[in-house]
XYZ file of C-alpha atoms in Angstrom:
768
model
C -91.738 200.057 -141.790
C -92.400 197.215 -139.370
C -88.770 197.112 -138.323
C -88.687 200.789 -137.385
C -91.769 200.421 -135.182
C -90.233 197.459 -133.248
C -86.954 199.314 -132.761
C -88.822 202.251 -131.265
C -90.663 200.048 -128.773
C -87.412 198.507 -127.472
C -85.887 201.906 -126.942
C -88.896 203.019 -124.891
C -88.669 199.884 -122.699
C -85.015 200.489 -121.901
C -85.809 204.044 -120.774
C -88.523 202.747 -118.420
C -86.122 200.177 -116.895
C -83.562 202.872 -116.122
C -86.227 204.969 -114.413
C -87.281 201.914 -112.250
C -83.697 201.300 -111.116
C -83.229 204.864 -109.894
C -86.411 204.651 -107.825
C -85.273 201.442 -106.144
C -81.935 202.912 -105.235
C -83.648 205.776 -103.426
C -85.853 203.341 -101.504
C -82.844 201.247 -100.476
C -81.091 204.283 -99.091
C -84.153 205.163 -97.027
C -84.387 201.544 -95.755
C -80.724 201.546 -94.774
C -81.140 204.674 -92.667
C -84.202 203.184 -90.992
C -82.294 200.025 -90.056
C -79.369 202.048 -88.806
C -81.733 204.072 -86.652
C -83.189 200.845 -85.226
C -79.699 199.587 -84.263
C -78.968 202.876 -82.590
C -82.184 202.525 -80.615
C -81.371 198.960 -79.576
C -77.882 199.955 -78.519
C -79.293 202.738 -76.395
C -81.738 200.285 -74.813
C -78.938 197.800 -73.970
C -76.958 200.591 -72.370
C -79.894 201.637 -70.230
C -80.596 197.995 -69.229
C -76.993 197.530 -68.196
C -77.066 200.770 -66.256
C -80.404 200.283 -64.529
C -80.802 196.463 -64.261
C -77.255 195.102 -64.573
C -77.038 193.705 -61.032
C -80.342 191.880 -61.398
C -79.275 190.146 -64.613
C -75.814 189.451 -63.229
C -77.481 187.710 -60.314
C -79.508 185.589 -62.709
C -76.432 184.603 -64.758
C -74.385 183.696 -61.698
C -77.303 181.762 -60.289
C -77.569 179.734 -63.466
C -73.839 179.050 -63.396
C -74.345 177.459 -60.011
C -77.535 175.547 -60.680
C -77.833 174.821 -64.381
C -75.142 172.102 -64.394
C -75.255 170.800 -60.843
C -74.674 167.033 -60.926
C -76.491 164.656 -58.590
C -74.161 161.698 -57.912
C -75.362 158.125 -58.161
C -74.647 155.497 -55.537
C -72.412 152.707 -56.821
C -73.840 149.238 -56.217
C -72.600 147.089 -53.343
C -70.594 143.885 -53.509
C -71.925 141.190 -51.193
C -70.659 137.764 -50.194
C -72.741 134.614 -50.580
C -74.332 135.162 -47.170
C -75.148 138.836 -47.711
C -72.181 140.286 -45.849
C -71.005 143.567 -47.348
C -67.630 143.405 -49.071
C -67.865 146.845 -50.694
C -70.361 149.669 -50.380
C -70.735 153.380 -51.066
C -71.272 155.921 -48.322
C -72.425 159.516 -48.746
C -69.803 162.147 -48.020
C -69.765 165.918 -48.303
C -67.527 168.515 -49.889
C -67.433 171.949 -48.218
C -68.121 174.590 -50.906
C -67.494 178.333 -50.590
C -69.820 180.832 -52.356
C -67.625 183.971 -52.374
C -70.399 186.098 -53.851
C -72.928 185.166 -51.175
C -70.544 185.644 -48.274
C -69.640 189.100 -49.631
C -73.219 190.368 -49.849
C -72.955 191.764 -46.323
C -69.816 192.628 -44.449
C -71.079 191.089 -41.219
C -71.161 187.601 -42.801
C -67.396 187.280 -43.176
C -65.984 186.893 -39.652
C -68.668 184.574 -38.187
C -68.364 182.299 -41.213
C -64.559 182.199 -41.086
C -64.617 181.492 -37.350
C -67.014 178.581 -37.873
C -64.823 177.144 -40.654
C -61.792 177.372 -38.386
C -63.412 175.836 -35.315
C -65.372 173.035 -37.024
C -63.079 171.996 -39.878
C -59.676 173.372 -38.936
C -59.488 175.302 -42.209
C -56.796 177.939 -42.691
C -59.015 181.021 -42.803
C -56.200 183.346 -43.879
C -56.132 181.682 -47.276
C -59.935 181.706 -47.470
C -60.023 185.408 -46.636
C -57.586 186.174 -49.467
C -59.606 184.075 -51.910
C -62.854 185.871 -51.028
C -61.256 189.280 -51.471
C -59.950 188.365 -54.911
C -63.092 186.586 -56.156
C -66.053 188.156 -54.362
C -67.714 189.364 -57.538
C -68.013 186.121 -59.470
C -66.884 182.934 -57.663
C -69.679 180.763 -56.320
C -67.878 177.399 -56.243
C -64.627 176.826 -54.396
C -63.876 173.546 -52.576
C -62.584 174.053 -49.038
C -62.647 170.405 -47.839
C -63.450 167.079 -49.448
C -65.183 163.864 -48.463
C -66.241 164.640 -44.918
C -68.541 162.305 -43.022
C -71.941 163.582 -41.921
C -70.761 163.600 -38.313
C -67.988 165.987 -39.303
C -70.338 168.560 -40.821
C -73.290 168.167 -38.459
C -72.152 170.736 -35.905
C -71.416 173.343 -38.579
C -74.844 172.883 -40.144
C -76.490 173.380 -36.765
C -74.655 176.679 -36.351
C -75.572 177.668 -39.885
C -79.268 176.901 -39.366
C -79.646 178.818 -36.138
C -82.092 181.725 -36.211
C -80.465 184.955 -37.357
C -77.251 183.086 -38.102
C -74.609 185.162 -39.833
C -72.839 182.085 -41.238
C -73.458 182.445 -44.941
C -71.900 181.453 -48.266
C -71.116 177.860 -47.307
C -72.952 174.868 -48.718
C -72.281 171.138 -48.895
C -71.930 169.148 -52.086
C -72.902 165.477 -51.818
C -70.973 162.604 -53.350
C -70.140 158.979 -52.497
C -66.939 157.274 -51.488
C -66.195 153.540 -51.722
C -65.821 151.732 -48.413
C -64.455 148.223 -47.853
C -65.416 146.941 -44.378
C -62.916 144.074 -44.533
C -59.956 146.318 -45.389
C -57.567 143.648 -46.777
C -60.204 140.902 -46.965
C -60.485 139.497 -50.510
C -58.603 142.522 -51.844
C -57.406 140.725 -54.987
C -60.933 139.555 -55.750
C -62.797 142.786 -55.035
C -60.471 145.375 -56.544
C -61.072 149.052 -55.855
C -62.300 152.266 -57.463
C -60.377 155.292 -58.629
C -61.141 158.833 -57.486
C -63.645 159.226 -60.314
C -65.619 156.159 -59.164
C -64.380 153.820 -61.896
C -63.542 150.219 -61.003
C -59.946 149.078 -61.118
C -58.888 145.418 -60.806
C -61.043 142.511 -59.676
C -64.818 142.559 -59.547
C -64.914 146.349 -59.388
C -63.411 146.546 -62.864
C -65.062 143.496 -64.426
C -68.559 144.500 -63.287
C -67.996 148.253 -63.524
C -70.921 148.811 -65.900
C -73.246 146.833 -63.633
C -72.167 148.581 -60.447
C -72.198 152.056 -61.986
C -75.391 154.093 -62.125
C -76.404 157.228 -64.014
C -75.788 160.712 -62.677
C -78.742 163.011 -62.146
C -79.028 166.728 -62.900
C -80.469 169.718 -61.095
C -81.382 172.702 -63.282
C -82.106 176.086 -61.740
C -83.138 179.601 -62.834
C -84.547 182.779 -61.381
C -88.092 183.642 -62.429
C -89.473 187.114 -63.093
C -89.733 187.716 -59.362
C -86.057 186.711 -58.883
C -87.126 183.546 -57.079
C -85.143 180.362 -57.685
C -86.937 177.648 -59.617
C -85.493 174.102 -59.826
C -85.989 171.161 -62.150
C -84.467 167.877 -60.971
C -83.701 164.674 -62.857
C -82.857 162.124 -60.135
C -79.771 159.917 -60.285
C -80.136 156.201 -60.946
C -78.105 154.095 -58.506
C -76.055 151.133 -59.702
C -76.999 147.494 -59.309
C -75.346 145.327 -56.668
C -73.714 141.927 -57.119
C -73.867 138.873 -54.871
C -70.663 136.857 -55.035
C -69.974 133.189 -54.384
C -67.289 134.185 -51.872
C -67.959 133.096 -48.297
C -66.296 135.619 -45.982
C -65.800 133.003 -43.283
C -63.932 130.664 -45.617
C -62.073 133.603 -47.136
C -60.994 134.735 -43.664
C -59.717 131.267 -42.779
C -57.687 131.105 -45.966
C -56.179 134.541 -45.472
C -55.356 133.780 -41.841
C -53.159 130.840 -42.777
C -51.511 132.557 -45.715
C -50.527 135.363 -43.366
C -49.404 132.858 -40.734
C -47.087 131.222 -43.257
C -45.624 134.595 -44.160
C -45.043 135.531 -40.538
C -43.353 132.190 -39.892
C -40.902 132.384 -42.781
C -40.335 136.072 -43.543
C -36.733 137.313 -43.316
C -35.609 133.707 -43.047
C -33.135 132.576 -45.715
C -33.077 136.124 -47.040
C -34.704 139.472 -46.350
C -38.309 139.690 -47.480
C -41.710 138.043 -47.242
C -42.243 134.381 -46.407
C -42.508 133.700 -50.143
C -42.522 135.774 -53.293
C -46.211 134.872 -53.659
C -48.629 132.565 -51.899
C -51.993 131.778 -53.481
C -55.039 129.738 -52.553
C -58.312 128.971 -54.353
C -61.238 126.973 -52.961
C -63.889 126.018 -55.525
C -67.075 123.982 -55.510
C -66.326 120.934 -57.624
C -69.791 120.634 -59.166
C -70.603 124.272 -59.920
C -67.403 126.185 -60.560
C -68.272 128.636 -57.764
C -65.270 130.211 -56.075
C -65.684 130.098 -52.300
C -62.362 131.755 -51.540
C -59.496 133.231 -53.514
C -56.554 134.916 -51.859
C -52.889 135.665 -52.276
C -50.158 137.146 -50.152
C -48.862 139.833 -49.885
C -52.164 141.687 -49.732
C -53.134 145.352 -49.348
C -55.750 147.572 -47.721
C -58.579 148.438 -50.119
C -59.283 151.595 -48.116
C -55.654 152.723 -48.419
C -54.346 151.190 -51.618
C -51.168 153.273 -51.801
C -49.964 152.593 -48.290
C -46.273 151.754 -48.635
C -46.320 149.405 -45.633
C -47.818 146.747 -47.905
C -44.778 146.941 -50.196
C -42.249 146.092 -47.500
C -40.899 142.589 -48.061
C -41.649 142.500 -51.782
C -38.883 142.096 -54.376
C -37.549 145.264 -56.001
C -38.337 145.261 -59.728
C -36.366 146.782 -62.575
C -37.798 148.625 -65.579
C -38.736 145.301 -67.212
C -40.569 144.142 -64.071
C -37.865 141.586 -63.325
C -36.633 140.951 -59.817
C -33.317 142.585 -58.981
C -32.479 140.285 -56.077
C -33.092 143.036 -53.521
C -36.173 143.532 -51.371
C -38.141 146.545 -50.210
C -37.555 147.434 -46.580
C -38.143 150.348 -44.232
C -34.878 151.976 -45.237
C -35.264 151.900 -49.023
C -39.041 152.216 -49.443
C -38.607 155.970 -49.774
C -36.559 155.533 -52.940
C -39.403 153.478 -54.426
C -41.941 156.243 -53.877
C -39.740 159.076 -55.160
C -40.273 158.197 -58.813
C -43.992 157.890 -59.742
C -43.222 155.325 -62.461
C -41.224 153.133 -60.086
C -43.870 153.497 -57.381
C -46.692 152.495 -59.717
C -44.666 149.549 -61.047
C -44.463 148.084 -57.574
C -48.036 148.978 -56.704
C -49.197 147.162 -59.826
C -47.235 144.088 -58.728
C -48.989 144.324 -55.366
C -52.482 144.910 -56.738
C -52.584 142.169 -59.380
C -54.221 138.854 -58.542
C -51.602 136.088 -58.381
C -54.284 133.401 -58.716
C -55.317 134.495 -62.221
C -52.572 136.805 -63.455
C -49.237 135.087 -62.797
C -48.103 132.102 -64.827
C -45.750 129.368 -63.676
C -44.839 125.785 -64.445
C -47.316 123.714 -62.427
C -45.089 120.732 -61.737
C -46.458 117.386 -60.624
C -50.023 118.541 -59.984
C -50.323 118.059 -63.748
C -49.626 114.314 -63.532
C -53.312 113.366 -63.062
C -54.019 115.288 -66.291
C -51.393 113.222 -68.144
C -52.786 109.937 -66.868
C -56.400 110.972 -67.555
C -55.558 111.841 -71.173
C -53.824 108.503 -71.668
C -56.660 106.426 -70.188
C -59.456 108.407 -71.855
C -57.786 108.161 -75.284
C -57.239 104.437 -74.887
C -53.460 104.813 -75.069
C -53.154 102.872 -71.801
C -55.537 100.912 -69.628
C -54.134 102.274 -66.393
C -52.966 98.835 -65.278
C -49.508 99.038 -66.867
C -46.228 98.916 -64.917
C -42.992 100.733 -65.647
C -39.530 100.452 -64.126
C -37.806 103.515 -62.716
C -34.028 103.389 -62.441
C -33.736 107.024 -61.416
C -33.784 108.552 -64.885
C -34.977 108.051 -68.432
C -33.110 108.838 -71.642
C -35.205 110.915 -74.028
C -33.492 112.074 -77.195
C -30.165 113.599 -76.186
C -31.183 114.115 -72.556
C -31.232 112.023 -69.416
C -34.183 113.242 -67.388
C -34.021 112.358 -63.715
C -36.664 111.284 -61.250
C -36.966 112.693 -57.743
C -35.229 109.590 -56.444
C -31.985 109.368 -58.366
C -31.494 105.842 -57.021
C -34.760 104.795 -58.665
C -38.195 103.661 -57.482
C -38.181 100.240 -59.068
C -41.158 98.811 -60.925
C -44.354 100.746 -60.338
C -47.884 100.601 -61.643
C -49.429 103.760 -63.074
C -51.357 104.274 -59.829
C -48.162 103.869 -57.806
C -46.445 106.297 -60.142
C -49.058 108.928 -59.305
C -48.976 108.011 -55.617
C -45.184 108.450 -55.429
C -45.043 111.083 -58.170
C -42.514 109.164 -60.229
C -41.360 111.141 -63.267
C -40.199 108.055 -65.150
C -43.627 106.436 -64.961
C -45.293 109.605 -66.230
C -42.805 109.993 -69.078
C -43.611 106.457 -70.206
C -47.338 107.201 -69.982
C -46.926 110.335 -72.122
C -44.810 108.436 -74.647
C -47.589 105.851 -74.987
C -50.098 108.668 -75.497
C -48.169 110.471 -78.232
C -47.749 114.190 -78.714
C -50.810 114.640 -80.956
C -53.194 113.156 -78.409
C -51.393 114.827 -75.518
C -51.702 118.281 -77.113
C -55.364 117.648 -77.943
C -56.127 116.860 -74.321
C -54.238 119.878 -73.050
C -56.678 121.916 -75.102
C -59.606 119.838 -73.808
C -58.483 120.523 -70.227
C -58.353 124.238 -71.169
C -54.620 124.573 -70.604
C -53.368 127.415 -72.757
C -56.851 128.957 -72.877
C -58.451 131.568 -70.648
C -61.133 130.245 -68.322
C -63.087 133.515 -68.733
C -63.550 133.818 -65.005
C -65.438 137.013 -64.189
C -62.418 138.898 -62.876
C -60.279 141.532 -64.533
C -56.696 140.598 -65.351
C -56.739 136.900 -66.283
C -53.521 136.063 -68.133
C -53.448 134.663 -71.646
C -51.307 131.533 -71.897
C -51.848 130.389 -75.485
C -48.206 131.110 -76.323
C -46.948 129.367 -73.190
C -47.862 125.820 -74.195
C -46.553 123.666 -77.010
C -48.509 122.743 -80.107
C -48.124 119.688 -82.324
C -45.500 121.377 -84.480
C -43.271 122.635 -81.670
C -43.516 119.666 -79.297
C -40.799 117.054 -79.606
C -40.021 113.911 -77.570
C -38.178 115.860 -74.866
C -40.921 118.448 -74.567
C -43.533 115.695 -74.326
C -41.538 114.003 -71.571
C -41.078 117.124 -69.465
C -44.651 118.291 -70.037
C -45.872 114.980 -68.634
C -44.788 116.030 -65.153
C -45.647 119.715 -65.448
C -42.425 121.358 -66.625
C -41.841 123.196 -69.884
C -45.251 124.869 -70.153
C -46.985 127.559 -68.145
C -50.431 127.825 -66.601
C -52.332 129.903 -64.065
C -53.825 128.723 -60.797
C -57.373 129.196 -62.057
C -56.659 127.132 -65.177
C -55.258 124.272 -63.139
C -58.001 124.043 -60.518
C -60.814 124.430 -63.061
C -59.392 121.588 -65.129
C -58.681 119.487 -62.035
C -62.300 119.754 -60.900
C -63.346 118.166 -64.180
C -60.978 115.260 -63.506
C -62.662 114.382 -60.226
C -66.337 115.322 -60.747
C -67.154 112.933 -63.562
C -65.467 114.914 -66.327
C -67.634 118.054 -66.342
C -65.779 121.313 -66.947
C -67.551 124.226 -65.259
C -66.716 127.803 -66.079
C -65.280 129.244 -62.857
C -67.231 132.240 -61.624
C -67.492 134.600 -58.669
C -70.907 136.249 -59.050
C -74.171 134.379 -58.568
C -76.721 137.173 -58.717
C -77.247 140.783 -59.782
C -79.773 142.764 -57.746
C -81.328 146.199 -58.210
C -81.047 149.093 -55.721
C -84.431 148.048 -54.344
C -83.255 144.499 -53.754
C -85.067 142.877 -56.672
C -83.212 140.177 -58.591
C -82.116 141.437 -61.982
C -80.260 138.306 -63.076
C -79.376 134.917 -61.645
C -76.030 133.608 -62.898
C -76.272 129.849 -63.021
C -73.323 127.428 -63.209
C -72.239 126.728 -66.798
C -70.960 123.365 -68.015
C -68.722 124.146 -70.977
C -67.703 120.610 -71.931
C -67.000 117.096 -70.736
C -63.278 116.476 -70.624
C -63.237 112.789 -69.683
C -65.766 110.054 -68.997
C -67.119 109.300 -65.554
C -65.283 105.976 -65.628
C -61.940 107.668 -66.229
C -62.769 110.257 -63.599
C -63.357 107.504 -61.036
C -59.926 106.026 -61.855
C -58.257 109.400 -61.373
C -59.942 109.849 -57.993
C -58.648 106.437 -56.906
C -55.104 107.405 -57.825
C -55.306 110.850 -56.236
C -56.747 109.322 -53.059
C -53.625 107.166 -52.837
C -51.476 110.293 -52.900
C -52.883 111.148 -49.457
C -53.988 107.786 -48.067
C -51.484 105.400 -49.658
C -48.624 103.975 -47.645
C -46.141 105.770 -49.864
C -48.306 108.707 -50.878
C -46.596 112.050 -51.300
C -49.422 114.159 -49.868
C -50.047 112.524 -46.511
C -49.376 115.693 -44.558
C -52.201 117.541 -46.325
C -54.844 115.395 -44.610
C -56.767 117.241 -41.869
C -57.540 115.322 -38.691
C -60.717 113.290 -39.027
C -61.050 113.551 -42.806
C -59.974 111.596 -45.828
C -59.076 113.710 -48.843
C -57.397 113.216 -52.195
C -55.057 115.345 -54.225
C -51.655 115.821 -55.789
C -48.483 117.613 -54.785
C -46.366 119.587 -57.219
C -42.988 121.265 -57.546
C -41.312 123.026 -60.446
C -37.907 124.646 -60.684
C -37.885 128.171 -62.017
C -35.483 129.752 -64.461
C -32.601 129.694 -64.840
C -32.349 125.944 -64.307
C -29.989 125.149 -61.495
C -30.914 128.218 -59.459
C -32.480 125.929 -56.847
C -35.597 128.103 -56.667
C -38.928 126.293 -56.737
C -42.680 126.680 -56.807
C -44.345 124.110 -54.545
C -48.037 123.314 -54.466
C -50.838 120.982 -53.484
C -54.146 120.534 -55.275
C -56.712 118.468 -53.439
C -60.382 117.801 -52.800
C -62.698 116.743 -49.987
C -64.315 114.452 -49.103
C -62.283 111.776 -50.860
C -65.233 109.527 -51.760
C -67.590 112.255 -52.999
C -65.720 115.524 -53.633
C -67.583 118.748 -52.817
C -64.768 121.277 -52.827
C -61.336 121.525 -54.398
C -58.445 123.456 -52.887
C -55.250 124.611 -54.563
C -52.329 126.209 -52.723
C -49.213 127.493 -54.489
C -46.116 128.790 -52.698
C -43.809 130.662 -55.055
C -40.202 130.411 -53.865
C -40.676 129.973 -50.119
C -38.220 131.855 -47.913
C -37.246 128.769 -45.937
C -34.287 127.608 -43.827
C -31.231 126.854 -45.894
C -33.105 128.164 -48.948
C -34.157 124.560 -49.667
C -37.480 125.249 -51.363
C -38.416 121.979 -53.066
C -40.433 120.522 -50.220
C -44.156 119.873 -50.633
C -44.775 120.445 -46.961
C -44.682 124.204 -47.438
C -47.934 123.832 -49.388
C -49.491 120.802 -47.685
C -49.214 122.347 -44.209
C -51.268 125.320 -45.401
C -53.879 123.024 -46.957
C -54.122 120.961 -43.793
C -54.626 124.016 -41.602
C -57.246 125.529 -43.899
C -59.287 122.352 -44.336
C -59.185 121.632 -40.607
C -61.380 124.702 -40.121
C -63.229 124.930 -43.436
C -64.658 121.402 -43.587
C -66.474 121.529 -40.213
C -67.723 125.035 -41.038
C -69.247 123.714 -44.267
C -71.032 120.942 -42.406
C -68.904 118.204 -43.940
C -68.709 115.496 -41.292
C -65.571 113.687 -40.236
C -65.095 110.255 -41.668
C -62.095 108.980 -39.695
C -61.535 108.254 -36.043
C -59.341 110.745 -34.263
C -56.174 109.666 -32.546
C -55.331 111.115 -29.156
C -52.735 113.346 -30.786
C -55.231 114.590 -33.348
C -57.712 115.394 -30.606
C -55.039 117.373 -28.820
C -54.279 119.237 -32.033
C -57.931 120.161 -32.552
C -58.248 121.300 -28.946
C -55.113 123.367 -29.379
C -56.577 124.823 -32.544
C -59.612 126.025 -30.645
C -57.286 127.757 -28.206
C -55.325 129.215 -31.115
C -58.469 130.668 -32.623
C -59.083 132.579 -29.408
C -55.424 133.385 -28.706
C -53.121 132.827 -31.714
C -49.807 131.190 -30.858
C -46.802 130.189 -32.906
C -46.234 126.418 -32.910
C -43.038 125.334 -31.279
C -40.183 124.292 -33.509
C -40.011 120.568 -34.061
C -43.712 119.796 -33.626
C -44.599 116.766 -35.707
C -48.318 116.368 -36.354
C -49.788 112.982 -37.049
C -49.469 111.777 -40.581
C -45.756 111.713 -41.238
C -44.807 115.390 -41.013
C -41.346 115.531 -39.555
C -38.707 118.069 -38.693
C -39.208 121.432 -40.350
C -37.620 121.260 -43.742
C -38.685 117.812 -44.751
C -37.652 115.025 -42.374
C -40.586 112.679 -42.219
C -42.334 114.297 -45.159
C -39.630 114.546 -47.709
C -39.605 116.785 -50.695
C -41.706 116.928 -53.793
C -40.341 117.188 -57.306
C -37.009 117.722 -55.662
C -34.757 116.614 -58.485
C -34.852 117.332 -62.173
C -38.337 118.386 -62.928
C -40.757 116.929 -60.502
C -41.601 113.843 -58.570
C -42.031 114.072 -54.840
C -40.773 112.000 -52.039
C -43.034 112.597 -49.095
C -43.935 108.967 -48.371
C -43.217 107.509 -44.930
C -41.276 104.553 -46.250
C -39.813 106.384 -49.165
C -38.463 103.340 -50.974
C -39.265 102.229 -54.435
C -40.642 98.761 -55.004
C -39.843 96.036 -57.424
C -42.449 93.451 -58.198
C -44.598 93.022 -55.084
C -43.279 96.043 -53.234
C -39.959 94.676 -51.964
C -37.308 97.252 -51.030
C -35.446 98.542 -54.032
C -32.576 100.912 -53.233
C -32.202 102.572 -49.875
C -28.575 103.661 -49.794
C -29.641 107.083 -48.439
C -30.848 105.397 -45.263
C -27.238 105.249 -44.069
C -26.464 108.927 -44.765
C -25.704 111.115 -41.725
C -28.451 113.512 -40.579
C -27.903 117.264 -40.390
C -29.143 118.203 -36.896
C -30.076 121.723 -38.016
C -32.323 120.895 -40.977
C -33.209 117.281 -40.240
C -32.160 116.284 -43.760
C -29.734 113.515 -44.636
C -26.470 114.558 -46.273
C -25.003 112.648 -49.207
C -21.322 112.183 -48.216
C -20.314 111.962 -51.882
C -21.912 115.202 -53.099
C -22.822 117.122 -49.957
C -26.416 117.427 -51.198
C -29.317 117.342 -48.790
C -31.429 114.206 -49.179
C -34.814 113.410 -47.743
C -34.005 110.640 -45.248
C -37.288 108.853 -45.920
C -37.709 109.027 -49.684
C -34.191 109.505 -50.981
C -35.217 112.628 -52.860
C -32.329 114.993 -53.469
C -33.327 118.438 -52.214
C -32.397 121.554 -54.101
C -31.074 119.466 -56.952
C -30.043 121.024 -60.247
C -31.745 120.433 -63.558
C -29.898 119.363 -66.635
C -30.117 122.064 -69.265
C -32.702 121.263 -71.899
C -34.771 122.790 -74.651
C -36.302 126.217 -74.205
C -40.030 126.152 -73.684
C -42.371 128.635 -75.358
C -42.630 130.325 -71.989
C -39.037 131.460 -72.239
C -39.825 134.276 -74.618
C -43.517 134.975 -74.471
C -44.740 134.949 -70.893
C -47.076 137.816 -69.991
C -45.254 138.008 -66.667
C -41.606 137.164 -67.359
C -40.776 137.233 -63.683
C -43.613 135.034 -62.543
C -42.661 131.697 -61.060
C -41.479 129.474 -63.833
C -42.851 131.825 -66.429
C -39.794 131.622 -68.600
C -38.647 128.090 -68.210
C -36.569 125.693 -70.271
C -37.460 122.074 -70.119
C -35.128 119.766 -68.191
């Protein structure tokens, strides 16, 4: 009975559920029709809005397209020299923008506006007229002219702002362009910016984030009364940087690099006065760079001007020199292919002083001696006998004087740049200690100078596993490994300033757009390479290079000053090509160095193609220091001879009216006939070792004459060199150094396969 009652209840419930479902379905149908009716109503309303108010809303949309995303450009920070002179700045310029919709609002606007565009900007109005006709309903932004100065747009704006003016639909968009007042001045240091205001090369690239600001925005809309409302977020300008560069010193350096090029271009062969010429001047006790320049240079305001390429070597696809040079006739073929054009522009734009690697030659000899003395391997008082060569392993490695220098002390070996003495010093040091000190002197490591593009050279020096006796011997006089100019001068400063290695740098201060100091960049001592006692010994030896009776760097001394330093020469690959990199690295004053200077001439284009002569570097140093030292307030320490006084007076005349010195002039201090007579060559035979001393003879014991057979050789009246009657080789008549001598083939250095710039001077070099 109970079961039947429960079954009846369930049946009744199911009937009720079915009735509820039917009711809901009816309601859903009604709701659907209501929604459909609402959509129909909305659609009708949209149609009426479009019909009655379409133009008004179209105006609002177009207005927002113009104003909602308008960018306000920031002003890139300036680059200043140490004295506040502007090296790079940003100036406001204007783009001429056409609003086709606005100019089409009334027919009478068209002709007056086109006439003004034609008369003030020289714009082809036929093309503008066609553009307006095709885009009058929607285009509000079309660029007619770019980057005009304010003076160029001023007259147009006056016409536009006249009462009842019919010139409409033209407005001016503001932006900034980079300006370099010095044009070519410090181009390698400064770098430049691309069209989108991004730094490229040099300081512009390295400090791009500092110099860049933040763009602003201007938002606009039309209110209910169709009036324009604006909301502006202002741009934030970039910070400026104050460099350590002194424009006066930089200008002096660049003047003499250019003078060298003008003197020797198209000489032994077509092309510039040298493949590259570089100079760095640095404060010895801070690491501040006062000047850095290389030649050829380029105009920062016209970086793609092909005139700057003329005289440079033509490069193949692997950036290797082809043996031909760019001239007026073939420069067009360089620019035809964008890849070829950029390849040569990149070679022009890069900074030789930090980017190119080369074998430094004998300027490295003070490093070898410093390592030996500091490690206790030698006392510095030892003597070694030079018979013209030294047998190392299976090789006979020659000195600059193949007849030999006799018995020399270590100091005399540095003074005369004797390879044999330095090889004996390195042998006493041992490869383990030698390699350790190369690392201590930062050779093979980046200096981290604040410039874009510094080359890595870790793979271009030997380590303890790869260095053998021959490599140690050739490394002792600067062949067989590669370095950069900035590496060499930074390490050299530590040799002469008491042993303190300063990180080289070019920026001393960062300042805000208002002129407030954001950051002072103080000099950084990274390490002590040698003791002050060893440093004093090295200064004594380097002073002898310039002041000693048989010093190889006598012609680097400016009138009235005593300086110290070291000459250097290295033969490039392939050995025997008789192509050399010559250099001089010095400091002033000699007793208390304040500045260091390093000049490198990469394959000078000289008479007879005899490149291994230190004078091509020392003459540049002498000219630069003659002007720089008085400018810096460094007083003369030596009495002037009558000839030196005449030279200084002539220099003052030259500053006012530049003249080319007459051929054969022989300034005081041993500089002789152009090409080496009286100065001799440096590292002229088999891997280094100069012969620029006035006597030129080696000594045995107490300095007695050793071998002077070259004294009887006949003199070539054209070059001023002696000629060996047995071989026909040119010989320095004073020192006996064989000029343009060939190297004996030796072991490949690490540079031969891993240089970042395979075509740089000496960048792929086997050891002698």
